[in-house]
XYZ file of N, CA and C in Angstrom:
228
model
N 76.423 -52.083 102.034
C 75.503 -51.218 102.852
C 73.839 -51.133 101.876
N 72.865 -51.828 102.323
C 71.712 -51.928 101.688
C 71.184 -50.419 101.103
N 70.625 -50.348 100.164
C 70.185 -49.203 99.792
C 68.679 -49.309 99.226
N 67.660 -48.701 100.024
C 66.160 -48.740 99.382
C 66.004 -47.821 98.069
N 65.645 -48.770 97.062
C 65.407 -47.938 95.701
C 64.085 -48.769 95.134
N 63.235 -48.077 94.629
C 62.240 -48.580 93.660
C 61.429 -49.650 94.481
N 61.248 -49.306 95.787
C 60.544 -50.338 96.539
C 60.953 -51.751 97.024
N 62.507 -51.287 97.122
C 63.450 -52.858 96.876
C 64.644 -52.527 97.817
N 64.993 -53.679 98.574
C 66.359 -53.091 99.228
C 67.308 -53.862 98.449
N 68.351 -52.951 98.227
C 69.558 -53.534 97.223
C 70.834 -53.479 97.870
N 71.738 -54.625 97.413
C 73.081 -54.255 97.852
C 74.002 -55.320 96.787
N 75.121 -54.631 96.507
C 75.900 -55.426 95.872
C 77.210 -56.176 96.642
N 77.541 -57.189 96.538
C 78.552 -58.116 97.307
C 79.754 -58.129 96.350
N 81.075 -57.918 96.693
C 81.952 -58.387 95.821
C 83.210 -59.518 96.573
N 83.554 -60.518 96.146
C 84.175 -61.605 96.546
C 85.896 -61.665 95.957
N 86.561 -62.391 96.488
C 87.888 -62.764 95.632
C 87.700 -63.325 94.436
N 86.644 -64.333 94.412
C 86.647 -64.881 93.051
C 85.138 -65.522 92.991
N 84.767 -66.459 91.695
C 83.910 -66.928 91.516
C 83.436 -67.986 92.781
N 84.283 -68.844 93.231
C 84.087 -69.807 94.101
C 83.524 -69.039 95.459
N 84.008 -68.229 96.055
C 83.715 -67.273 97.152
C 82.053 -66.679 96.922
N 82.055 -66.228 95.722
C 80.778 -65.734 95.262
C 79.666 -66.606 95.521
N 80.086 -67.895 94.852
C 78.896 -68.874 94.788
C 78.508 -69.567 96.242
N 79.762 -69.478 96.909
C 79.783 -70.104 98.294
C 78.713 -69.272 99.270
N 78.803 -67.667 99.017
C 77.816 -66.908 99.632
C 76.555 -67.084 99.030
N 76.365 -67.432 98.165
C 74.975 -67.809 97.576
C 74.303 -68.798 98.082
N 75.312 -69.815 98.056
C 74.599 -71.171 98.554
C 74.172 -70.840 100.400
N 75.029 -70.002 101.025
C 74.652 -69.835 102.307
C 73.378 -68.849 102.531
N 73.362 -67.969 101.228
C 72.200 -67.059 101.467
C 70.709 -67.873 100.827
N 71.028 -68.870 100.021
C 69.948 -69.705 99.763
C 69.214 -70.747 100.747
N 70.040 -70.922 101.805
C 69.672 -71.807 103.008
C 69.001 -70.943 103.968
N 69.489 -69.866 104.060
C 68.780 -68.741 105.083
C 67.686 -68.374 104.458
N 67.355 -68.048 103.202
C 65.987 -67.742 102.416
C 65.123 -68.870 102.537
N 65.706 -70.066 102.316
C 64.568 -71.017 102.576
C 64.044 -71.493 103.585
N 65.215 -71.166 104.597
C 64.440 -71.418 106.091
C 63.470 -70.361 106.308
N 63.606 -69.109 106.022
C 62.699 -67.693 106.049
C 61.573 -67.899 105.483
N 61.610 -68.723 103.983
C 60.524 -68.804 103.354
C 60.337 -67.530 102.545
N 61.566 -66.644 102.335
C 61.578 -65.347 101.808
C 62.747 -65.383 100.770
N 62.724 -65.331 99.539
C 63.592 -65.630 98.610
C 64.052 -64.309 97.645
N 65.389 -64.041 97.520
C 65.831 -62.917 96.869
C 65.615 -62.987 95.391
N 65.968 -61.869 94.742
C 66.082 -61.956 93.272
C 67.719 -61.464 93.250
N 68.457 -62.397 92.685
C 69.706 -61.990 92.401
C 70.349 -62.076 91.065
N 71.677 -61.727 90.884
C 72.263 -61.554 89.944
C 73.820 -61.776 90.021
N 74.190 -62.830 89.541
C 75.550 -63.217 89.764
C 76.681 -63.097 88.211
N 77.832 -62.341 88.606
C 78.899 -62.552 87.336
C 80.180 -62.531 88.208
N 80.654 -63.711 87.911
C 82.197 -64.051 88.517
C 82.070 -63.711 89.992
N 82.819 -62.567 90.491
C 82.977 -62.354 91.871
C 81.639 -61.577 92.391
N 81.021 -61.156 91.621
C 79.809 -60.162 92.386
C 78.319 -60.333 92.419
N 77.857 -60.373 93.137
C 76.657 -60.867 93.555
C 75.647 -59.607 93.835
N 74.676 -59.465 93.186
C 73.627 -58.312 93.615
C 72.360 -58.909 93.847
N 71.946 -58.166 95.119
C 70.512 -59.106 95.800
C 69.813 -57.956 95.627
N 68.497 -58.132 95.356
C 67.051 -56.999 95.392
C 66.203 -57.954 96.433
N 65.702 -57.238 97.411
C 64.661 -57.716 98.236
C 63.582 -56.997 98.278
N 62.263 -57.426 97.988
C 61.041 -56.873 98.070
C 59.848 -58.125 98.423
N 58.934 -57.790 99.076
C 57.959 -58.630 99.160
C 56.757 -58.653 98.301
N 56.612 -59.571 97.407
C 55.715 -59.842 96.487
C 54.481 -59.814 96.888
N 54.021 -60.650 97.628
C 52.615 -60.767 98.469
C 52.042 -59.381 99.203
N 52.891 -58.729 99.499
C 52.431 -57.059 99.931
C 52.423 -56.190 99.113
N 52.428 -56.487 97.546
C 52.336 -55.519 96.588
C 53.710 -55.030 96.083
N 54.700 -56.003 96.276
C 56.193 -55.552 95.867
C 56.485 -54.290 96.663
N 56.586 -54.301 98.074
C 57.059 -53.502 98.715
C 58.099 -54.000 99.698
N 58.681 -53.277 100.406
C 59.841 -53.485 101.475
C 58.923 -53.677 102.660
N 59.066 -54.926 103.369
C 58.298 -55.074 104.824
C 59.455 -55.509 105.757
N 59.042 -56.138 106.736
C 59.904 -56.293 107.796
C 60.853 -57.964 107.375
N 59.720 -58.482 106.499
C 60.613 -59.870 105.804
C 61.772 -59.508 105.416
N 61.666 -58.489 104.519
C 63.096 -57.973 103.721
C 64.208 -57.658 104.499
N 63.811 -56.939 105.581
C 64.949 -56.355 106.393
C 65.415 -57.478 107.385
N 64.401 -58.288 107.766
C 64.936 -59.594 108.331
C 65.902 -60.384 107.426
N 65.718 -60.654 106.281
C 66.561 -61.413 105.427
C 67.960 -60.610 105.006
N 67.912 -59.244 104.846
C 69.026 -58.317 104.555
C 70.047 -58.687 106.149
N 69.199 -58.466 107.089
C 70.094 -58.622 108.466
C 70.897 -59.870 108.423
N 70.295 -61.000 108.101
C 70.426 -62.382 108.102
C 71.563 -62.529 107.081
N 71.508 -61.930 105.764
C 72.583 -62.119 104.922
C 73.883 -61.301 105.411
N 73.692 -60.358 105.986
C 74.653 -59.377 106.532
C 75.623 -60.195 107.556
N 75.014 -61.120 108.167
C 75.421 -62.019 109.467
C 76.240 -62.903 108.801
N 76.013 -63.058 107.539
C 76.917 -64.263 106.872
C 78.154 -63.803 106.539
N 78.893 -62.569 106.467
C 79.794 -61.914 105.991
C 80.789 -61.863 106.966
């Protein structure tokens, strides 16, 4: 579930292994590029942490972030 923290939408995803986590990141990258809205993320082995904020809106959560979060959730 996405959490609103420090003007960011944040969520941690856990997968079976690194390959599944990396495949998920690849899918997210394609969606983010299409939407021209790119996440900040961190990956270690099977865990992917994603933070969404809109930099050109003063680093606040906007509809762009909510739309990307929804698109990311649809990948699961």
